[in-house]
Amino acid sequence: MGAGPAGSTTALLLARAGASVLLLDRARFPRDKPCSEYLSPATTDVLERLGGGILAAVERTTHARLYGMKVVAPGGAAMVGRFRGASRPYSFAIPRTSFDAILVAAAARAGARVSEGTTVEDLVWDRGAVAGVVARSRNGQRATCRARIVIGADGLRSVVARRLGLVRTSPPRRFAFTAHVADVGGVDELGELHVSDRGYVGLGPVGAGITTVALVLPLSVVRGSGRDYRSEFVAELNRFPGLAGRFDARRLVREVLTTGPFAQWARVAALPGALLVGDAADFFDPFTGQGIHAALRGAELVAECLIPGLAPGVSRAYASARRREFAGKWLLERLIGLGVGSPALTDRVVGRLARRPDLADLLVSATGNVLPARRVFTPSALARLLW
Ligand SMILES: Cc1cc2nc3c(=O)[nH]c(=O)nc-3n(C[C@H](O)[C@H](O)[C@H](O)COP(=O)(O)OP(=O)(O)OC[C@H]3O[C@@H](n4cnc5c(N)ncnc54)[C@H](O)[C@@H]3O)c2cc1C
């Protein structure tokens, strides 16, 4: 269920291994998705492993290359961290309309049957296990699709996770607005994150003179202000000191997309007959830009656990494989997500990182998944970050 990065990649790997795969999505591709559209550098390695011409297709399509991240704190301190330890010193940034369509096409080429415009509404149960889904096509017809295994890759608002009763929410509770803006001043080969006492903005080039801009605000601010942040998008950006004057409201080249609230995660990512992958399994905060990598790595773990024969022990194997792979990412993503909610803490940490470029590189490379997150949690790294 869901043909975003998690669903398409899972479908591709399972179809390649000989499984009969039906990939359902309510959208028609190419479709857009609220995102900052940066593929962390470790994502390039996964795309290379997937083969099938996917990385070449990404390189052929309009994209930008990012060599690191710049973070600007509420008080004005700025740090730059560059990607170290990656097979390439850069990451790709590419519109989701192109990236997701490349993955769906690759899944179809691998043999998955792709049904677009098909919305999953419910699960089918058989003797206590999930045994299929009820789906509605665009012309309103409902059909029951039975399957040995249902994989919920249907994103942040996953119907599969909700029907399984697994959804949990946790702070930080935030909401996002994203847009494409042409000719933004001062954009170069770095992604940028600007934090204020109200929220933060992530921005970076995606090629052809277009910059993706994501405004992320606390849910309380969005609900309490009574303002329409879609129509006041550029005015809100101008309230961030490092951004004022860089945007021209007439150069918005795509409607402002919204998503939230997050964070949301599933209590467990596997139950008899069903697995969750990608945002359907967990999505904490977009600050570190790890979601697409987690979606693709999660798909690889699904394939590793399922392909040996849809064995009964798969739930436990998948759950522990996810824990091994993602425990550090979960902690880092949540701590940073919570930390940027405190302007004083952000000022302090960014100020230290500005004076210690090696530490800034470590943090940016860990969030880019090219260095293990545990390297940030050593007593010496933590002490240098905070004192
Ligand atoms: C503001 C913001 C900025 C972000 N920036 C970055 C970034 O720069 N880098 C990064 O790596 N990550 C980023 N992320 C996270 C990233 O967008 C997600 O982690 C990623 O899209 C997860 O992929 P997915 O396949 O799990 O879900 P999705 O990409 O959301 O795909 C889910 C699919 O399921 C389909 N679907 C949903 N419900 C149903 C249904 N009932 N029936 C059928 N189909 C259904 C949808 O149409 C969709 O195609 C950002 C997220 C946000 C909110």
Coordinates of C-alpha atoms and ligand atoms in Angstrom, one line a residue:
M1 CA 0.0 0.0 0.0
G2 CA 1.6 3.3 -1.1
A3 CA 4.0 3.8 -4.0
G4 CA 6.2 6.4 -2.4
P5 CA 10.0 5.6 -1.9
A6 CA 9.2 3.0 0.8
G7 CA 6.4 1.1 -1.2
S8 CA 8.0 1.3 -4.6
T9 CA 11.4 0.1 -3.4
T10 CA 9.8 -2.7 -1.4
A11 CA 7.7 -3.8 -4.4
L12 CA 10.8 -3.7 -6.6
L13 CA 12.9 -5.9 -4.4
L14 CA 10.1 -8.4 -3.7
A15 CA 9.1 -8.6 -7.4
R16 CA 12.7 -9.1 -8.4
A17 CA 12.9 -12.0 -5.9
G18 CA 10.0 -13.7 -7.7
A19 CA 7.0 -12.6 -5.4
S20 CA 3.7 -11.7 -7.0
V21 CA 3.4 -8.0 -6.0
L22 CA 0.5 -5.6 -6.3
L23 CA 1.5 -2.0 -5.6
L24 CA -1.5 0.3 -4.9
D25 CA -1.5 4.1 -4.6
R26 CA -4.4 6.5 -4.4
A27 CA -2.3 9.1 -6.4
R28 CA -1.4 9.1 -10.1
F29 CA 2.3 9.5 -10.8
P30 CA 4.1 11.8 -11.2
R31 CA 2.7 13.3 -8.0
D32 CA 4.0 15.9 -5.6
K33 CA 4.8 15.4 -1.9
P34 CA 5.5 18.0 0.8
C35 CA 9.3 17.5 1.3
S36 CA 12.6 19.4 1.3
E37 CA 13.6 16.9 -1.4
Y38 CA 17.2 16.3 -0.2
L39 CA 18.4 12.7 -0.5
S40 CA 20.9 12.2 2.3
P41 CA 24.3 11.0 1.0
A42 CA 23.8 7.5 2.2
T43 CA 20.7 7.3 0.0
T44 CA 23.0 7.4 -3.1
D45 CA 24.6 4.1 -1.9
V46 CA 21.1 2.5 -1.6
L47 CA 20.2 3.7 -5.1
E48 CA 23.4 2.2 -6.4
R49 CA 22.7 -1.1 -4.7
L50 CA 19.2 -1.2 -6.2
G51 CA 20.6 -1.1 -9.7
G52 CA 18.1 -1.2 -12.6
G53 CA 19.3 2.1 -13.9
I54 CA 17.8 4.1 -11.0
L55 CA 20.9 6.1 -10.0
A56 CA 21.5 6.9 -13.7
A57 CA 17.9 8.1 -14.0
V58 CA 18.4 10.4 -11.0
E59 CA 21.6 11.7 -12.5
R60 CA 19.9 12.3 -15.9
T61 CA 17.0 14.2 -14.5
T62 CA 17.1 17.8 -13.2
H63 CA 18.7 17.9 -9.8
A64 CA 21.2 19.7 -7.6
R65 CA 24.2 18.5 -5.5
L66 CA 24.5 19.5 -1.9
Y67 CA 27.9 19.2 -0.2
G68 CA 26.7 19.8 3.4
M69 CA 24.4 21.8 5.6
K70 CA 24.4 25.3 7.1
V71 CA 22.4 25.9 10.3
V72 CA 21.6 29.4 11.5
A73 CA 20.5 29.7 15.1
P74 CA 17.8 32.2 16.4
G75 CA 20.5 34.5 17.7
G76 CA 22.4 34.6 14.4
A77 CA 25.2 32.1 15.0
A78 CA 25.8 29.9 11.9
M79 CA 27.6 26.6 11.5
V80 CA 28.5 24.7 8.3
G81 CA 29.0 20.9 8.3
R82 CA 30.2 19.0 5.3
F83 CA 29.5 15.4 4.4
R84 CA 32.6 13.3 5.5
G85 CA 32.9 9.5 5.1
A86 CA 30.5 9.2 2.2
S87 CA 31.3 7.4 -1.0
R88 CA 30.7 10.7 -2.7
P89 CA 31.1 14.1 -0.9
Y90 CA 27.7 15.3 -1.9
S91 CA 24.0 14.3 -1.8
F92 CA 21.4 14.7 -4.5
A93 CA 18.4 17.0 -4.2
I94 CA 15.7 16.3 -6.7
P95 CA 11.9 17.2 -7.0
R96 CA 9.8 14.4 -5.6
T97 CA 7.7 14.4 -8.8
S98 CA 10.7 13.0 -10.6
F99 CA 12.3 10.9 -7.9
D100 CA 9.1 9.0 -6.9
A101 CA 8.1 8.4 -10.5
I102 CA 11.6 6.9 -11.2
L103 CA 11.1 4.4 -8.4
V104 CA 7.5 3.5 -9.4
A105 CA 8.7 2.9 -13.0
A106 CA 11.6 0.7 -11.7
A107 CA 9.1 -1.3 -9.6
A108 CA 6.9 -1.9 -12.6
R109 CA 9.9 -2.9 -14.7
A110 CA 10.9 -5.4 -12.0
G111 CA 7.4 -7.0 -12.4
A112 CA 5.2 -5.4 -9.8
R113 CA 1.6 -4.7 -11.0
V114 CA 1.1 -1.0 -10.2
S115 CA -2.5 0.2 -9.7
E116 CA -2.6 4.0 -9.4
G117 CA -5.7 6.0 -8.4
T118 CA -6.6 3.2 -6.0
T119 CA -7.3 4.0 -2.3
V120 CA -6.9 1.4 0.4
E121 CA -9.8 1.8 2.8
D122 CA -9.6 -1.2 5.1
L123 CA -7.8 -4.4 6.0
V124 CA -9.2 -8.0 5.5
W125 CA -8.6 -10.4 8.4
D126 CA -8.5 -14.1 8.5
R127 CA -8.1 -16.0 11.8
G128 CA -6.4 -13.2 13.6
A129 CA -4.0 -12.3 10.8
V130 CA -4.1 -9.6 8.1
A131 CA -5.0 -11.4 4.8
G132 CA -5.6 -8.5 2.4
V133 CA -7.1 -5.1 1.8
V134 CA -10.3 -3.5 0.6
A135 CA -9.5 -0.9 -2.0
R136 CA -11.6 1.6 -4.0
S137 CA -10.7 2.6 -7.5
R138 CA -11.2 6.1 -8.9
N139 CA -14.5 5.2 -10.4
G140 CA -15.8 4.2 -7.0
Q141 CA -15.6 0.5 -7.4
R142 CA -14.5 -1.5 -4.3
A143 CA -12.5 -4.7 -4.5
T144 CA -11.0 -7.1 -2.0
C145 CA -7.4 -8.0 -2.7
R146 CA -6.1 -11.0 -0.7
A147 CA -2.4 -11.3 0.0
R148 CA -0.1 -13.4 2.1
I149 CA 1.4 -10.3 3.4
V150 CA 0.2 -6.7 3.4
I151 CA 2.9 -4.0 3.5
G152 CA 1.7 -0.6 4.8
A153 CA 3.9 2.0 3.0
D154 CA 1.1 4.5 2.9
G155 CA 3.0 7.4 4.6
L156 CA 2.4 9.6 7.6
R157 CA -1.4 9.1 7.8
S158 CA -1.1 5.3 7.2
V159 CA -4.5 3.7 7.0
V160 CA -2.8 0.3 7.5
A161 CA -1.1 1.5 10.8
R162 CA -4.4 3.0 12.0
R163 CA -6.5 -0.1 11.2
L164 CA -3.9 -2.2 13.1
G165 CA -4.3 0.2 16.1
L166 CA -0.5 0.9 16.2
V167 CA -0.4 4.7 15.8
R168 CA 1.3 6.7 18.6
T169 CA 2.1 10.4 18.6
S170 CA 4.8 12.2 20.4
P171 CA 6.5 15.7 20.7
P172 CA 7.6 17.7 18.8
R173 CA 4.1 18.3 17.3
R174 CA 4.7 20.4 14.2
F175 CA 3.1 21.2 10.9
A176 CA 4.9 21.9 7.6
F177 CA 4.3 24.1 4.5
T178 CA 6.5 23.6 1.4
A179 CA 6.9 25.4 -1.8
H180 CA 9.1 25.8 -4.9
V181 CA 10.5 29.3 -5.4
A182 CA 12.6 30.5 -8.4
D183 CA 15.6 32.7 -8.2
V184 CA 16.1 32.7 -4.4
G185 CA 19.1 34.9 -3.4
G186 CA 22.2 33.5 -1.9
V187 CA 21.5 29.7 -2.6
D188 CA 24.7 27.7 -3.2
E189 CA 25.8 24.1 -2.8
L190 CA 24.6 23.8 0.8
G191 CA 21.2 22.9 2.3
E192 CA 20.2 25.6 4.8
L193 CA 18.3 25.4 8.1
H194 CA 17.1 28.6 9.8
V195 CA 15.8 28.3 13.3
S196 CA 13.7 30.9 15.1
D197 CA 11.8 31.0 18.3
R198 CA 8.7 30.2 16.2
G199 CA 9.9 27.2 14.2
Y200 CA 12.4 26.6 11.4
V201 CA 12.8 26.8 7.6
G202 CA 14.7 24.3 5.5
L203 CA 15.8 25.2 2.0
G204 CA 18.0 24.0 -0.8
P205 CA 18.3 24.0 -4.5
V206 CA 16.7 21.2 -6.6
G207 CA 18.1 22.3 -10.0
A208 CA 16.9 24.6 -12.8
G209 CA 17.1 27.7 -10.5
I210 CA 14.4 26.3 -8.3
T211 CA 14.7 26.2 -4.5
T212 CA 12.6 23.9 -2.3
V213 CA 11.5 25.8 0.9
A214 CA 9.9 24.1 3.9
L215 CA 8.4 26.2 6.7
V216 CA 7.9 24.1 9.9
L217 CA 5.9 25.6 12.7
P218 CA 4.7 24.2 16.1
L219 CA 1.1 23.0 15.8
S220 CA 0.1 25.3 18.6
V221 CA 1.3 28.3 16.5
V222 CA -0.5 27.1 13.4
R223 CA -3.8 26.4 15.2
G224 CA -3.7 29.4 17.5
S225 CA -2.8 32.2 15.1
G226 CA -5.8 32.0 12.8
R227 CA -3.5 32.9 9.9
D228 CA -3.3 31.3 6.5
Y229 CA 0.3 30.4 6.2
R230 CA -0.1 29.3 2.6
S231 CA -1.1 32.8 1.4
E232 CA 1.4 34.4 3.8
F233 CA 4.2 32.0 3.1
V234 CA 6.8 34.5 1.9
A235 CA 5.9 37.1 4.5
E236 CA 6.5 34.4 7.2
L237 CA 9.9 33.5 5.7
N238 CA 10.9 37.1 5.8
R239 CA 10.5 37.0 9.6
F240 CA 13.6 34.8 9.8
P241 CA 16.7 37.1 10.0
G242 CA 18.8 35.0 7.6
L243 CA 16.1 34.9 5.0
A244 CA 14.6 38.4 4.9
G245 CA 14.7 39.8 1.4
R246 CA 15.8 36.6 -0.4
F247 CA 12.4 35.6 -1.7
D248 CA 10.1 37.3 -4.3
A249 CA 6.5 36.3 -3.7
R250 CA 5.9 36.5 -7.5
R251 CA 8.5 33.7 -8.0
L252 CA 6.5 31.0 -6.2
V253 CA 6.3 28.4 -9.0
R254 CA 4.3 25.7 -7.2
E255 CA 1.4 25.9 -4.8
V256 CA 2.2 25.7 -1.1
L257 CA 1.7 22.1 0.1
T258 CA 0.9 21.3 3.7
T259 CA 1.4 18.2 5.9
G260 CA 1.2 17.4 9.6
P261 CA 0.9 17.2 12.4
F262 CA 3.9 15.0 13.2
A263 CA 5.5 13.2 15.0
Q264 CA 3.8 9.9 14.5
W265 CA 5.1 6.4 14.9
A266 CA 3.9 2.8 15.2
R267 CA 4.1 0.9 18.4
V268 CA 5.5 -2.1 16.5
A269 CA 6.3 -2.3 12.8
A270 CA 5.1 -5.9 12.2
L271 CA 2.0 -8.0 13.2
P272 CA 0.9 -11.4 11.7
G273 CA 0.3 -10.8 8.0
A274 CA 1.3 -7.1 8.0
L275 CA 4.4 -5.0 8.0
L276 CA 4.9 -1.2 8.1
V277 CA 7.7 0.6 6.3
G278 CA 8.8 4.2 5.7
D279 CA 6.7 7.0 7.3
A280 CA 3.9 4.5 8.1
A281 CA 6.3 3.0 10.6
D282 CA 7.8 6.2 12.0
F283 CA 8.2 9.8 11.2
F284 CA 9.5 12.1 14.0
D285 CA 10.7 15.4 12.5
P286 CA 12.0 16.6 9.1
F287 CA 14.8 18.7 10.5
T288 CA 17.5 16.1 9.8
G289 CA 16.1 15.0 6.4
Q290 CA 16.5 11.3 6.9
G291 CA 13.0 10.1 5.9
I292 CA 13.8 9.0 2.3
H293 CA 16.9 7.1 3.4
A294 CA 14.9 5.4 6.2
A295 CA 12.2 4.5 3.6
L296 CA 14.7 2.9 1.2
R297 CA 16.7 1.2 4.0
G298 CA 13.4 0.0 5.5
A299 CA 12.4 -1.5 2.2
E300 CA 15.8 -3.4 2.0
L301 CA 15.1 -4.8 5.5
V302 CA 11.6 -5.9 4.5
A303 CA 13.1 -7.7 1.6
E304 CA 15.8 -9.3 3.7
C305 CA 13.3 -10.6 6.2
L306 CA 10.6 -11.7 3.8
I307 CA 12.5 -13.2 0.9
P308 CA 13.7 -16.3 2.9
G309 CA 10.2 -17.7 2.5
L310 CA 7.5 -15.5 4.2
A311 CA 8.4 -17.5 7.3
P312 CA 6.3 -17.2 10.5
G313 CA 9.1 -15.6 12.4
V314 CA 9.3 -12.7 10.1
S315 CA 7.6 -10.2 12.4
R316 CA 10.2 -10.6 15.1
A317 CA 13.1 -10.7 12.6
Y318 CA 11.8 -7.5 11.0
A319 CA 11.2 -5.7 14.2
S320 CA 14.7 -6.4 15.5
A321 CA 16.4 -5.6 12.1
R322 CA 14.7 -2.2 12.3
R323 CA 15.9 -1.6 15.9
R324 CA 19.5 -2.5 14.9
E325 CA 19.4 -0.2 11.9
F326 CA 17.4 2.7 13.2
A327 CA 17.8 3.0 17.0
G328 CA 20.6 5.6 16.6
K329 CA 18.7 7.5 14.0
W330 CA 15.5 7.6 16.1
L331 CA 17.4 9.0 19.1
L332 CA 19.3 11.6 17.1
E333 CA 16.3 12.7 15.1
R334 CA 14.1 13.1 18.2
L335 CA 16.8 14.9 20.3
I336 CA 17.5 17.4 17.4
G337 CA 13.8 17.8 16.8
L338 CA 13.1 18.6 20.4
G339 CA 16.3 20.7 20.7
V340 CA 15.4 23.1 17.9
G341 CA 12.2 23.9 19.9
S342 CA 14.5 25.6 22.4
P343 CA 16.0 28.8 21.0
A344 CA 18.6 29.1 23.9
L345 CA 19.8 25.5 23.4
T346 CA 20.0 25.9 19.6
D347 CA 22.0 29.2 20.0
R348 CA 24.4 27.4 22.4
V349 CA 24.9 24.3 20.3
V350 CA 25.2 26.1 17.0
G351 CA 27.6 28.6 18.5
R352 CA 29.9 25.7 19.6
L353 CA 29.6 23.9 16.3
A354 CA 30.6 27.1 14.5
R355 CA 33.9 27.1 16.4
R356 CA 34.4 23.3 15.9
P357 CA 34.1 22.4 12.2
D358 CA 35.2 18.8 12.9
L359 CA 32.2 18.4 15.2
A360 CA 29.9 20.1 12.8
D361 CA 31.0 17.7 10.0
L362 CA 30.4 14.7 12.4
L363 CA 26.9 15.8 13.2
V364 CA 26.0 16.6 9.6
S365 CA 27.5 13.3 8.4
A366 CA 25.6 11.3 11.1
T367 CA 22.3 12.9 10.2
G368 CA 23.2 12.2 6.5
N369 CA 23.5 8.5 7.6
V370 CA 27.1 8.2 6.4
L371 CA 28.6 8.0 9.9
P372 CA 26.9 6.0 12.6
A373 CA 24.7 8.1 15.0
R374 CA 26.5 6.5 18.0
R375 CA 29.6 8.5 17.2
V376 CA 27.6 11.6 18.3
F377 CA 26.6 10.0 21.5
T378 CA 30.1 9.4 22.8
P379 CA 30.8 11.3 26.1
S380 CA 33.5 13.4 24.5
A381 CA 31.3 14.5 21.5
L382 CA 28.4 15.3 23.8
A383 CA 30.6 17.3 26.2
R384 CA 32.1 19.3 23.3
L385 CA 28.6 20.0 21.9
L386 CA 27.2 21.3 25.2
W387 CA 30.1 22.8 27.1
Ligands
LIG1 C1 8.4 19.2 5.5 C2 9.1 17.9 5.3 C3 10.3 18.0 4.7 C4 11.0 16.8 4.5 N1 12.2 16.8 3.9 C5 12.9 15.7 3.7 C6 14.2 15.7 3.1 O1 14.7 16.7 2.7 N2 14.9 14.5 2.9 C7 14.3 13.3 3.4 O2 15.0 12.3 3.2 N3 13.1 13.3 3.9 C8 12.4 14.4 4.1 N4 11.1 14.4 4.6 C9 10.5 13.0 4.9 C10 10.1 12.3 3.6 O3 9.3 13.2 2.9 C11 9.4 11.0 4.0 O4 10.1 10.4 5.0 C12 9.3 10.1 2.8 O5 8.4 10.6 1.8 C13 8.7 8.7 3.3 O6 8.4 7.9 2.1 P1 7.2 6.9 2.2 O7 7.2 6.1 1.0 O8 7.2 6.2 3.5 O9 5.9 7.8 2.3 P2 5.3 8.8 1.2 O10 6.3 9.4 0.3 O11 4.4 9.7 1.9 O12 4.4 7.9 0.2 C14 3.2 7.3 0.7 C15 2.3 7.0 -0.5 O13 1.1 6.3 0.0 C16 0.0 6.8 -0.7 N5 -1.1 6.6 0.1 C17 -1.4 7.1 1.3 N6 -2.6 6.7 1.8 C18 -3.1 5.8 0.9 C19 -4.2 4.9 0.9 N7 -5.1 5.0 1.8 N8 -4.4 4.1 -0.2 C20 -3.4 4.1 -1.2 N9 -2.3 4.9 -1.2 C21 -2.1 5.7 -0.2 C22 0.3 8.2 -1.0 O14 -0.4 8.7 -2.1 C23 1.8 8.2 -1.2 O15 2.2 8.1 -2.6 C24 10.4 15.5 4.8 C25 9.1 15.5 5.3 C26 8.4 16.7 5.6 C27 7.1 16.7 6.1

